[in-house]
Amino acid sequence: MADTAFRVCIVHLDRNKADIVSFGDKNVHIGGSGLAAALFETYGLPTEPWSHPDQPLIFAIGCLTGYFPLMSKVVCGFKSPHHDQYAESHAGGRLALAMRFAGYDAVVLRGKAKLPVAVHVAAKIIETKDANYLWGANALTTGRVIRRAFPGASGHRSILRIGPAGETLSAYACINVDTFRHFGRLGAGSVMGVKNVKALVISGDGDQDLPGTDSKAYAKLFKKVYEDMTATEMMRKYHDLGTPGNVAPLNALKSLPTRNLTQTDDPEMEGISGETFAKNLLIRNTACAGCPVGCIHVGMLREQFQDEHRFQIRQVAYDYELIFALGAMIGVMNASDCLALMDEVEKQGLDAMSAGVALAWATEAYQKGLLTREQVEEDLAFGNTAAYKEAIWCLGHAKNEFYADLAKGVAHAAAKYGGEDFACVLGQEMAGYATGETFFASQSLSFRHSHLDTGAYGYDQKKHDKDPVKATAYFVEDERERVLLTSLVSCLFARGVFKKPLLAECLRAVGLPELAENMDKAAEDMQRLRWRMRLATGYEPEKTTIPKRFLEVQTWAGKMDPVYLENLRQSYITAIRELGAPLPEEEKQD
Amino acid sequence: MKILRASRMDRCIGCHSCSLACARQVHKKFSWSTAGIRIKSSGGITTGFEARLCLACDPAPCVTACPTGAFSQRKGGGVLVKMKLCIQCGKCAPACPVDAVYLDEKDQPFVCIHCGRCVDFCPHDCLEMRQKQDHVRQGGDVNG
């Protein structure tokens, strides 16, 4: 029988050694989300803080990674500095295929380097190099220097790095992946930072045999999937305007969080619409390795730095979530200004969504006199791009006590300075969908506190009876479907193509017929494993709250219904408790 | 005889579908490297992408360097490769002026054979099969 264990590289940063481990079972853990949770179950320290040197920082791909188009993502598993619980973040770029061709299903960083290092993992290399000289450098400069420090494998190499925010241990420091992609949410960058890892380079320099036993059948199936991804209309929205195409429709539905959620639409919306970005600033698209869709939209930021017609230009990737957070949410209704802020956030190595929501809260708190000018240092006012640019630098560097507090999260800052009513936090700083009760309930409780945990924002936009039981069933089932995809690990944009019959064909083609038969069971088990890890690390869903500002929101469907929202949350809490219930003793021993 | 040209690389999004297709279909491998076309970034993703592939030289330096005739001149440019004749000496790769011949760890060479099977897998039409123009078919004295 074929070996269905995962090949995992565990790097011990304190010893400069690595273990190559056969871990788990593809038929059980699938990969990605499931594999990361299983690795955390084995190597994580649930009751120790996130900053404990032995906490693992896990990067996991899945059993279909690279074998089919859009199987192109990586799941990062870690204990989050945002809430000190087990968390996941997802990223694309070249990382997934680089890991595949380096020959690893997962790379785990353990321990803490004595001084800042860059770690290099390739098919025949595992090494660390001094990177002390890079400490303090922004994420873009770090990428440039690391390319020189680790020559070779150009185009087949993925460079992960952190900026100042990861060094100052912000609760929402991201890990930048290959310039344009990120492990954005919940602070993975600080887990890298606390381990003294400035960069991780994965070189996909190994060669492998085709999967399965029938290379012709595999090539034929690949072609079919490829054509579905490129020739049909299904993926158009991702490569045409891309996710920024959501700005105008959400605005029309009164669901675009604007000016710290004091509004859900804005007459100046057109300045930051997907159409405006595409028409005025888009210079090209780029793609994750293994994905022909090319959804990454790169805009041109042109800034005049001297009077005499001296300009600098920069390429900045934009997406809906960034436009919401660094545009609408802080009243910056000009696309070029948005790009300038995205660029600064990129350099600091911050999660763009959390950074934008943090600045939005700080602006309102400052306006209301809860914060002093001395604390915020800049004239924080909705629409003041120059002030926000400086503030982002302050946030990344945790410049003074206030910014250090704000870098710990909006909830943390609001607890200290006041303004909790208008802190737009749903577990973490909100995503860009003020669509209604279903989304607010989902994001406040769900696993990643992310808009991608479930399609709740879509559920809100459809006519539905306010039935908490039905909505909860939807959350649980939709999450399970997504866990299957994030375990394989597919881009969630491909969920319209990768339906279960096709996934089963793909799994058979790569020699995993047992998983093809049992994918529902495996997905459910991994869903449960994730929640078990989350609860084991201290998650108490009962303690999550909905700040008052969310109850004041008005959408196309009218005012929020607090009773329905609360009933929905209670129902979902019960479901989460059931999903994450500890295993009976006998199952643990198996 | 047509040859493969990466004529519109400014459009490339770096998806690597072409090299994966070549490895999968032509060389029966799962790889970024064991392919006749390989995609590189030229110093980070912001600088765009370039394709490493055979430029269909005629005469081809790799043919001259090959001691066994495993590499022979292809009519219309490029090379024909007979792996049965290859002794894996690795002389072909350094002879190529554009780094188009990839050697795996056993020094087995992989080079574009201008079959065009990658073309269908480029979502942006960066690649095309076309006739090599007469005036560049041979250099030097032949062109007078």
XYZ file of C-alpha atoms in Angstrom:
734
model
C 0.000 0.000 0.000
C 1.221 3.486 -0.839
C 2.660 5.580 1.940
C 0.067 8.206 2.771
C 1.993 9.961 5.524
C 3.007 13.587 5.165
C 6.651 14.550 4.895
C 7.313 17.293 7.403
C 10.429 19.362 7.974
C 10.756 20.545 11.552
C 13.422 23.201 11.927
C 14.856 23.644 15.421
C 15.969 27.245 15.453
C 17.835 27.007 18.745
C 19.997 24.112 17.543
C 20.259 24.886 13.861
C 19.117 21.321 13.126
C 16.044 19.819 11.544
C 14.019 16.636 11.793
C 12.398 15.117 8.738
C 9.296 13.392 10.016
C 6.659 11.091 8.513
C 3.542 12.544 10.033
C -0.166 11.751 10.052
C -2.165 10.332 7.180
C -3.430 12.035 4.030
C -6.609 9.953 4.204
C -7.330 11.388 7.641
C -5.775 14.844 7.807
C -6.018 15.749 4.093
C -3.398 18.513 4.455
C -3.479 22.282 4.935
C -5.994 23.203 7.635
C -6.272 19.610 8.834
C -2.558 18.931 8.762
C -1.732 22.207 10.507
C -4.214 21.454 13.295
C -2.843 17.917 13.653
C 0.705 19.266 13.822
C -0.390 21.777 16.431
C -2.035 18.994 18.404
C 1.308 17.187 18.456
C 3.789 20.031 18.762
C 1.755 22.920 20.188
C 1.692 23.942 23.833
C -1.991 24.788 24.368
C -1.637 26.319 27.805
C 1.625 28.181 27.208
C 1.517 31.695 25.750
C 1.909 32.317 22.033
C 5.369 33.755 22.596
C 6.745 30.600 24.206
C 9.831 29.665 22.178
C 8.624 26.117 21.648
C 5.293 27.080 20.119
C 5.341 25.847 16.542
C 4.908 28.067 13.516
C 3.404 25.712 10.963
C 3.175 26.023 7.180
C 1.165 23.241 5.556
C 0.137 22.341 2.015
C -2.247 19.584 0.958
C -2.432 16.357 -0.955
C -3.479 18.124 -4.184
C -1.097 21.077 -3.961
C 0.481 21.777 -7.317
C -1.116 18.750 -8.931
C -4.091 20.770 -10.208
C -4.684 24.423 -11.062
C -5.580 26.679 -8.132
C -4.423 24.103 -5.620
C -2.048 26.866 -4.744
C -2.417 27.982 -1.149
C -0.670 27.393 2.159
C -2.168 27.282 5.632
C -0.191 28.795 8.475
C -1.091 27.415 11.904
C 0.061 29.169 15.071
C -0.959 30.427 18.457
C -2.092 33.973 17.831
C -0.722 37.018 19.612
C -4.121 38.606 19.001
C -6.054 36.313 21.326
C -3.474 33.728 22.434
C -5.507 30.934 20.883
C -4.849 28.539 18.026
C -5.315 30.304 14.703
C -4.911 29.908 10.985
C -3.977 32.269 8.221
C -3.832 31.495 4.491
C -1.580 32.765 1.720
C -0.789 32.111 -1.898
C 2.182 33.364 -3.873
C 4.803 30.868 -4.884
C 5.019 29.299 -1.467
C 2.718 26.317 -1.977
C 4.471 25.028 -5.072
C 7.881 25.871 -3.664
C 7.091 23.630 -0.687
C 5.810 20.889 -2.985
C 8.958 20.937 -5.109
C 11.218 21.229 -2.077
C 9.580 17.962 -1.073
C 7.698 18.930 2.087
C 4.019 18.834 2.971
C 4.728 21.027 5.946
C 7.521 23.127 7.384
C 7.441 23.776 11.106
C 9.614 26.316 12.897
C 10.292 25.541 16.541
C 12.478 27.149 19.178
C 14.011 30.581 18.985
C 17.167 31.683 17.226
C 19.693 33.511 19.384
C 19.926 36.414 16.946
C 17.773 37.266 13.944
C 18.215 34.757 11.161
C 16.951 33.877 7.720
C 16.027 30.223 7.325
C 16.457 28.456 3.996
C 14.706 25.190 3.184
C 15.224 23.526 -0.198
C 15.243 19.985 -1.540
C 18.800 19.478 -0.359
C 19.363 22.436 1.929
C 18.275 23.269 5.428
C 20.266 26.160 6.810
C 20.033 29.362 8.754
C 22.014 32.491 8.011
C 22.600 35.553 10.103
C 20.024 38.229 9.366
C 20.758 40.500 12.283
C 21.711 43.228 9.828
C 18.138 43.163 8.497
C 16.380 43.694 11.829
C 14.453 46.924 11.498
C 14.273 46.764 7.706
C 10.856 46.998 6.156
C 9.288 44.007 4.428
C 10.095 45.179 0.901
C 13.742 45.969 1.576
C 14.048 42.636 3.341
C 12.772 40.844 0.245
C 15.329 42.609 -1.931
C 18.260 41.806 0.327
C 17.211 38.208 0.872
C 17.062 37.624 -2.883
C 20.728 38.547 -2.988
C 21.630 36.603 0.139
C 20.058 33.413 -1.219
C 20.818 33.432 -4.935
C 19.595 30.673 -7.205
C 16.167 29.175 -7.762
C 14.915 32.534 -9.068
C 11.289 32.163 -9.995
C 11.125 28.874 -8.133
C 11.705 30.326 -4.722
C 9.355 31.799 -2.146
C 10.493 34.442 0.303
C 8.527 34.991 3.491
C 9.498 37.962 5.592
C 8.334 40.269 8.333
C 8.522 44.031 8.694
C 8.936 46.169 11.822
C 5.467 45.157 13.075
C 6.599 41.545 13.380
C 9.648 42.672 15.331
C 7.689 44.881 17.732
C 5.305 41.936 18.186
C 2.135 43.595 17.029
C -0.984 41.485 17.469
C -1.643 41.888 13.774
C 1.763 41.695 12.157
C 1.581 39.780 8.905
C 4.054 37.592 7.089
C 4.668 38.955 3.620
C 4.881 36.208 0.999
C 6.566 37.003 -2.309
C 5.865 40.758 -2.236
C 2.163 40.627 -3.022
C 0.646 37.932 -0.796
C 0.363 37.641 2.970
C -0.421 35.521 5.951
C -2.381 38.540 6.995
C -4.628 38.026 9.915
C -4.122 37.267 13.587
C -0.459 38.077 13.904
C 1.583 35.256 12.380
C 4.304 37.834 11.675
C 4.916 38.309 15.368
C 5.253 34.569 15.892
C 8.067 34.726 13.347
C 9.418 37.822 15.074
C 9.430 36.337 18.545
C 11.427 33.424 17.136
C 13.960 35.874 15.698
C 13.212 34.752 12.156
C 13.313 37.719 9.793
C 12.815 35.622 6.679
C 12.081 32.102 5.532
C 13.166 31.111 2.052
C 11.727 27.991 0.464
C 13.354 26.918 -2.776
C 11.311 24.552 -4.907
C 14.349 23.080 -6.602
C 13.516 19.361 -6.519
C 12.046 17.277 -9.311
C 9.318 14.727 -8.788
C 7.440 12.023 -10.597
C 3.898 12.522 -11.755
C 1.283 11.527 -9.200
C -0.792 8.362 -9.535
C -0.213 5.515 -11.927
C -1.827 6.731 -15.141
C 0.018 9.761 -16.468
C -2.254 10.087 -19.498
C -5.415 10.121 -17.446
C -3.833 12.605 -15.057
C -2.836 14.943 -17.905
C -6.339 14.708 -19.348
C -7.970 15.549 -16.028
C -5.541 18.416 -15.498
C -6.522 19.845 -18.886
C -10.191 19.608 -18.024
C -9.729 21.453 -14.730
C -7.497 24.027 -16.411
C -10.126 24.715 -19.053
C -12.830 25.038 -16.418
C -10.709 27.591 -14.603
C -9.846 29.651 -17.664
C -12.351 29.122 -20.445
C -15.548 29.554 -18.466
C -17.112 32.707 -17.134
C -16.955 31.379 -13.622
C -13.608 32.956 -12.765
C -14.088 36.189 -14.676
C -14.917 38.275 -11.631
C -11.587 37.387 -10.081
C -9.383 38.359 -12.996
C -11.425 41.203 -14.451
C -12.017 43.835 -11.779
C -11.104 41.333 -9.106
C -12.513 41.536 -5.608
C -12.515 45.384 -5.779
C -15.550 44.853 -8.003
C -17.385 44.413 -4.671
C -17.020 48.065 -3.665
C -19.858 49.476 -5.768
C -22.387 46.658 -5.160
C -21.764 46.703 -1.403
C -22.141 50.457 -1.391
C -25.421 50.114 -3.273
C -26.608 47.582 -0.689
C -25.627 49.941 2.118
C -23.169 47.324 3.326
C -19.820 49.061 2.803
C -18.315 49.903 6.209
C -17.346 53.534 5.957
C -15.800 56.038 8.402
C -15.519 53.600 11.266
C -18.903 52.143 10.393
C -20.763 55.375 11.033
C -22.009 54.908 7.468
C -22.618 51.940 5.215
C -22.482 53.871 1.979
C -20.855 57.036 0.761
C -21.565 59.434 -2.110
C -17.844 59.536 -2.908
C -17.614 55.773 -3.287
C -16.776 55.987 -6.968
C -13.338 57.334 -6.092
C -12.352 53.913 -4.724
C -14.494 51.587 -6.815
C -13.009 48.588 -8.577
C -13.811 50.299 -11.853
C -11.817 53.393 -10.870
C -8.837 51.320 -9.763
C -8.930 49.321 -12.986
C -9.307 52.352 -15.224
C -6.773 54.657 -13.618
C -4.212 52.626 -11.714
C -4.153 48.979 -12.707
C -0.918 48.177 -14.504
C -0.951 44.410 -14.531
C -2.160 41.214 -13.022
C -0.043 38.548 -11.503
C -0.728 35.076 -10.186
C 0.086 32.554 -7.565
C 2.251 29.778 -8.957
C -0.014 27.107 -10.398
C -2.949 29.428 -10.984
C -3.784 30.646 -14.496
C -6.510 33.000 -13.242
C -4.177 35.774 -12.165
C -6.366 37.534 -9.614
C -3.609 39.653 -8.096
C -4.191 43.217 -9.229
C -1.183 45.487 -9.180
C -1.678 49.225 -9.237
C 0.797 51.973 -9.950
C 1.467 54.421 -7.179
C 3.001 57.572 -8.656
C 4.202 60.052 -6.088
C 5.849 63.391 -6.727
C 8.756 63.842 -4.340
C 10.214 67.096 -5.705
C 8.633 70.127 -7.267
C 10.495 69.842 -10.525
C 8.516 66.973 -11.928
C 10.381 64.303 -10.017
C 8.316 61.209 -9.425
C 8.766 57.859 -7.824
C 6.617 54.962 -8.863
C 5.826 51.853 -6.958
C 3.799 48.752 -7.681
C 1.186 48.032 -5.046
C -1.207 45.101 -4.990
C -4.786 45.956 -4.094
C -7.857 43.952 -3.187
C -11.332 44.629 -1.900
C -10.415 44.127 1.744
C -7.590 46.625 1.522
C -9.766 49.196 -0.201
C -12.367 48.793 2.526
C -9.870 49.041 5.389
C -7.485 51.684 4.041
C -10.109 53.524 2.041
C -13.765 53.565 3.032
C -13.221 52.733 6.683
C -10.992 55.773 7.196
C -12.789 58.005 4.724
C -10.007 57.966 2.140
C -12.117 58.027 -0.985
C -9.363 58.381 -3.541
C -7.839 55.296 -5.158
C -4.322 56.653 -5.410
C -4.331 57.681 -1.749
C -5.526 54.190 -0.857
C -2.563 52.718 -2.708
C -0.186 54.983 -0.802
C -1.533 53.666 2.496
C -1.441 50.064 1.298
C 2.184 50.614 0.376
C 3.015 51.870 3.857
C 1.147 49.022 5.526
C 3.080 46.619 3.293
C 6.392 48.058 4.373
C 5.509 47.889 8.049
C 4.366 44.283 7.708
C 0.931 44.880 9.175
C -2.357 43.187 8.426
C -4.079 45.760 6.238
C -7.573 45.098 7.542
C -6.683 45.333 11.216
C -4.492 48.379 10.596
C -7.283 50.225 8.787
C -9.910 49.375 11.382
C -7.480 50.379 14.142
C -6.917 53.776 12.537
C -10.642 54.225 12.030
C -11.280 53.629 15.709
C -8.384 55.902 16.705
C -9.768 58.663 14.487
C -13.177 58.583 16.097
C -11.689 58.281 19.578
C -9.468 61.280 18.873
C -12.390 63.269 17.502
C -14.371 62.476 20.644
C -11.540 63.573 22.920
C -10.667 60.152 24.284
C -7.183 60.483 22.843
C -4.846 63.463 22.919
C -2.809 64.909 20.089
C 0.305 63.905 22.006
C -0.835 60.308 21.946
C -1.870 60.074 18.305
C 0.900 62.477 17.168
C -0.824 63.114 13.834
C -3.992 64.958 12.922
C -6.105 61.852 12.596
C -9.198 62.819 10.640
C -11.205 60.798 8.152
C -9.683 61.346 4.744
C -6.341 62.725 5.976
C -4.050 60.448 3.987
C -0.806 62.134 5.036
C -1.630 61.743 8.723
C -2.605 58.104 8.246
C 0.631 57.365 6.451
C 2.620 58.626 9.416
C 0.327 56.839 11.837
C 0.886 53.530 10.041
C 4.618 53.960 10.518
C 4.016 54.690 14.205
C 1.815 51.605 14.459
C 4.383 49.323 12.836
C 7.135 50.609 15.083
C 4.946 50.786 18.223
C 6.341 54.299 18.480
C 4.810 55.462 21.737
C 2.663 53.930 24.459
C -0.541 54.619 22.557
C 0.603 53.043 19.299
C 2.053 50.095 21.192
C -1.383 49.610 22.738
C -3.166 50.025 19.428
C -0.796 47.473 17.901
C -2.134 44.973 20.429
C -5.566 45.268 18.853
C -8.469 47.685 18.842
C -10.239 45.859 21.659
C -7.138 46.115 23.820
C -6.733 49.834 23.103
C -10.428 50.588 23.606
C -10.420 48.806 26.972
C -7.682 51.180 28.097
C -8.665 54.449 26.454
C -12.440 54.069 26.140
C -14.560 53.939 23.005
C -15.450 50.255 23.164
C -18.894 50.992 21.747
C -17.410 51.998 18.428
C -14.484 49.580 18.302
C -15.300 47.607 15.152
C -14.145 44.282 16.473
C -15.769 40.956 15.715
C -13.259 38.662 17.372
C -10.618 40.564 15.476
C -10.854 43.828 13.593
C -13.838 43.509 11.265
C -13.800 42.521 7.608
C -15.436 44.714 4.996
C -18.972 43.441 5.012
C -21.615 45.340 6.966
C -24.199 43.051 5.420
C -26.238 42.213 8.486
C -26.842 39.988 11.472
C -25.667 36.771 9.865
C -22.259 38.137 8.984
C -21.792 39.845 12.348
C -22.702 36.658 14.201
C -20.476 34.558 11.988
C -17.394 36.743 12.110
C -17.637 37.361 15.827
C -17.527 33.638 16.565
C -16.120 31.668 13.667
C -12.732 30.014 13.576
C -10.594 32.661 11.910
C -13.000 35.507 12.705
C -12.818 35.909 8.971
C -15.239 36.664 6.192
C -13.930 33.510 4.544
C -14.913 31.120 7.335
C -18.426 30.970 5.914
C -20.362 32.719 3.208
C -22.400 34.613 5.791
C -22.017 37.894 3.916
C -23.740 36.245 0.956
C -26.426 34.731 3.186
C -27.258 38.218 4.437
C -27.687 39.480 0.906
C -30.285 36.881 0.051
C -33.799 36.947 1.329
C -34.033 34.628 4.321
C -36.287 34.004 7.257
C -34.605 34.915 10.519
C -34.248 31.379 11.727
C -31.170 30.899 13.970
C -31.264 27.133 13.621
C -31.228 27.245 9.835
C -28.496 29.888 9.776
C -26.373 27.941 12.246
C -26.729 24.791 10.168
C -25.558 26.834 7.202
C -22.520 28.129 9.121
C -21.497 24.635 10.167
C -22.024 23.009 6.785
C -20.494 25.824 4.791
C -17.459 25.837 7.071
C -17.080 22.084 6.569
C -17.041 22.521 2.787
C -14.454 25.256 3.148
C -12.347 23.157 5.514
C -12.221 20.479 2.819
C -10.897 23.022 0.330
C -8.512 24.685 2.761
C -7.134 21.290 3.629
C -6.438 20.244 0.038
C -5.326 23.318 -0.223
C -7.361 25.086 -2.854
C -7.806 28.782 -3.375
C -11.325 29.551 -2.168
C -11.938 31.482 -5.388
C -12.038 28.061 -7.065
C -14.863 26.773 -4.927
C -17.295 27.113 -7.822
C -15.225 24.699 -9.910
C -13.909 22.311 -7.308
C -17.176 20.597 -6.488
C -17.023 17.258 -4.750
C -17.305 14.955 -7.789
C -14.374 16.761 -9.404
C -12.389 16.686 -6.174
C -12.981 12.945 -5.948
C -11.659 12.535 -9.499
C -8.591 14.580 -8.607
C -7.937 12.565 -5.473
C -8.203 9.296 -7.394
C -5.839 10.631 -10.043
C -3.156 11.295 -7.446
C -3.582 7.859 -5.890
C -5.824 8.647 -2.944
C -9.004 6.653 -3.693
C -9.740 6.083 -0.019
C -9.833 9.814 0.656
C -11.945 10.309 -2.481
C -14.554 8.014 -0.922
C -14.342 9.514 2.542
C -13.742 13.197 2.014
C -16.878 14.285 3.855
C -15.928 12.305 6.925
C -12.328 13.534 6.772
C -13.479 17.146 6.366
C -15.807 16.872 9.321
C -13.081 15.326 11.452
C -10.689 18.131 10.546
C -13.343 20.735 11.225
C -13.763 19.230 14.663
C -10.020 18.940 15.224
C -9.578 22.631 14.440
C -12.261 23.620 16.915
C -10.807 21.278 19.544
C -7.454 22.989 19.190
C -9.117 26.366 19.394
C -11.039 25.536 22.553
C -8.034 23.783 24.092
C -6.079 27.015 23.763
C -8.640 28.945 25.749
C -11.342 30.081 23.334
C -14.560 30.880 25.150
C -17.084 31.843 22.483
C -19.521 32.900 25.200
C -17.210 35.794 26.029
C -17.244 37.308 22.562
C -19.351 40.412 22.162
C -20.907 42.571 19.487
C -19.927 46.211 20.043
C -22.796 48.668 20.029
C -21.784 50.237 16.723
C -22.778 47.087 14.851
C -26.297 47.275 16.240
C -26.661 50.787 14.882
C -25.895 49.729 11.327
C -28.517 50.143 8.642
C -28.375 48.117 5.473
C -30.654 47.789 2.458
C -32.666 45.349 4.579
C -33.207 47.880 7.339
C -32.046 48.172 10.927
C -30.256 45.413 12.760
C -32.393 43.079 14.803
C -30.499 42.653 18.094
C -32.720 39.826 19.304
C -32.175 37.761 16.167
C -28.458 38.517 16.274
C -28.169 37.329 19.854
C -30.271 34.217 19.266
C -28.130 33.396 16.278
C -24.949 33.820 18.275
C -26.202 31.615 21.080
C -27.186 28.946 18.620
C -23.789 29.111 16.897
C -21.980 29.031 20.264
C -23.781 25.792 21.079
C -22.713 24.373 17.714
C -19.094 25.412 18.232
C -19.039 23.825 21.682
C -20.375 20.620 20.157
C -17.893 20.679 17.260
C -14.959 21.274 19.572
C -15.944 18.879 22.340
C -13.001 16.821 23.588
C -12.768 13.311 22.179
C -13.908 10.471 24.401
C -10.955 8.780 26.109
C -11.106 5.595 23.982
C -10.839 7.548 20.708
C -7.854 9.458 21.996
C -6.011 6.215 22.606
C -6.617 4.873 19.081
C 9.151 23.775 -39.179
C 7.757 26.112 -36.581
C 9.536 27.166 -33.440
C 8.308 28.246 -30.034
C 8.738 31.872 -29.175
C 7.928 33.601 -25.886
C 6.975 36.708 -27.778
C 4.793 38.466 -25.277
C 6.381 37.904 -21.890
C 5.341 41.374 -20.759
C 1.923 39.809 -20.332
C 3.159 36.927 -18.180
C 1.470 36.608 -14.780
C 3.917 34.039 -13.449
C 1.490 31.155 -13.164
C 4.066 28.621 -14.413
C 1.337 26.701 -16.230
C 3.564 26.380 -19.320
C 6.528 24.756 -17.627
C 4.298 22.496 -15.544
C 2.524 21.465 -18.770
C 5.807 20.715 -20.529
C 7.080 18.665 -17.601
C 3.787 16.824 -17.310
C 3.044 16.180 -20.956
C 6.398 16.006 -22.692
C 8.750 14.742 -20.022
C 6.238 12.900 -17.816
C 7.521 14.678 -14.738
C 6.024 16.838 -12.028
C 8.450 19.682 -11.860
C 9.226 23.337 -12.333
C 12.622 22.546 -13.790
C 12.634 19.352 -15.816
C 10.914 21.167 -18.630
C 11.817 22.825 -21.898
C 10.477 26.149 -20.716
C 11.165 27.582 -17.284
C 9.810 30.824 -15.870
C 11.993 33.086 -13.783
C 11.334 36.379 -12.143
C 13.983 38.865 -13.028
C 14.666 40.118 -9.517
C 11.413 39.889 -7.613
C 7.882 39.706 -8.904
C 7.585 43.471 -9.482
C 10.149 43.242 -12.257
C 8.104 40.774 -14.265
C 8.981 37.410 -15.678
C 11.229 35.946 -18.282
C 11.134 32.577 -19.988
C 14.171 30.352 -20.285
C 13.737 28.353 -23.436
C 15.622 27.264 -26.524
C 15.932 30.105 -29.021
C 16.285 27.668 -31.908
C 19.866 28.461 -32.828
C 21.139 27.261 -36.163
C 23.815 26.100 -35.845
C 23.172 25.245 -32.194
C 26.141 25.396 -29.790
C 24.717 22.546 -27.732
C 24.859 20.286 -30.803
C 28.503 21.171 -31.272
C 29.224 20.432 -27.623
C 27.434 17.085 -27.540
C 30.015 14.309 -28.034
C 27.605 11.539 -28.983
C 25.051 13.018 -31.313
C 22.332 12.868 -28.696
C 21.736 16.510 -29.640
C 21.399 17.058 -33.373
C 20.380 20.039 -35.428
C 16.676 20.351 -36.037
C 15.618 21.596 -39.437
C 14.403 25.147 -39.094
C 16.252 25.734 -35.830
C 16.584 24.092 -32.457
C 17.626 20.579 -31.633
C 16.467 17.025 -31.790
C 17.283 15.016 -28.684
C 17.808 11.275 -28.624
C 18.077 10.302 -25.009
C 19.260 6.802 -25.852
C 22.496 8.334 -27.126
C 22.972 10.628 -24.132
C 25.842 9.715 -21.776
C 24.821 12.478 -19.356
C 28.163 14.267 -19.604
C 26.456 17.614 -19.058
C 28.373 19.434 -21.833
C 25.226 20.719 -23.535
C 23.999 22.965 -20.749
C 27.037 25.255 -20.338
C 27.317 25.476 -24.129
C 23.907 27.115 -24.345
C 24.288 30.905 -24.328
C 20.827 31.491 -22.857
C 20.720 28.830 -20.124
C 17.967 26.968 -21.928
C 19.200 23.438 -21.226
C 18.377 22.208 -17.744
C 20.348 19.349 -16.212
C 18.702 17.304 -13.499
C 20.713 15.869 -10.670
C 21.852 12.961 -12.851
C 22.879 15.389 -15.583
C 20.018 14.335 -17.781
C 19.290 17.279 -20.095
C 15.879 18.871 -20.599
C 15.424 21.289 -23.456
C 12.554 22.650 -25.526
C 11.846 20.536 -28.595
C 9.507 23.123 -30.076
C 6.469 20.863 -29.920
C 4.231 23.713 -28.758
C 2.322 21.711 -26.193
C 2.822 24.454 -23.602
C 1.101 27.091 -25.760
C -2.428 26.018 -24.882
C -1.636 26.386 -21.204
C -0.665 30.050 -21.330
C -3.691 32.088 -20.249
C -2.317 35.328 -21.720
C -0.951 34.176 -25.086
C 2.620 34.953 -24.132
C 3.754 31.978 -26.196
C 3.323 31.182 -29.843
C 4.485 28.731 -32.455
C 5.732 30.463 -35.543
C 7.980 30.110 -38.551
C 11.501 31.306 -37.889
C 12.063 34.158 -40.287
C 14.447 33.460 -43.106
C 16.758 36.344 -42.444
C 17.522 35.139 -38.908
C 17.681 31.486 -39.769
C 21.417 31.642 -40.154
C 23.824 34.377 -39.154
C 27.196 35.566 -40.371
C 28.292 35.076 -43.931
C 25.169 33.285 -45.037
C 23.230 36.490 -44.705
C 25.958 38.298 -46.554
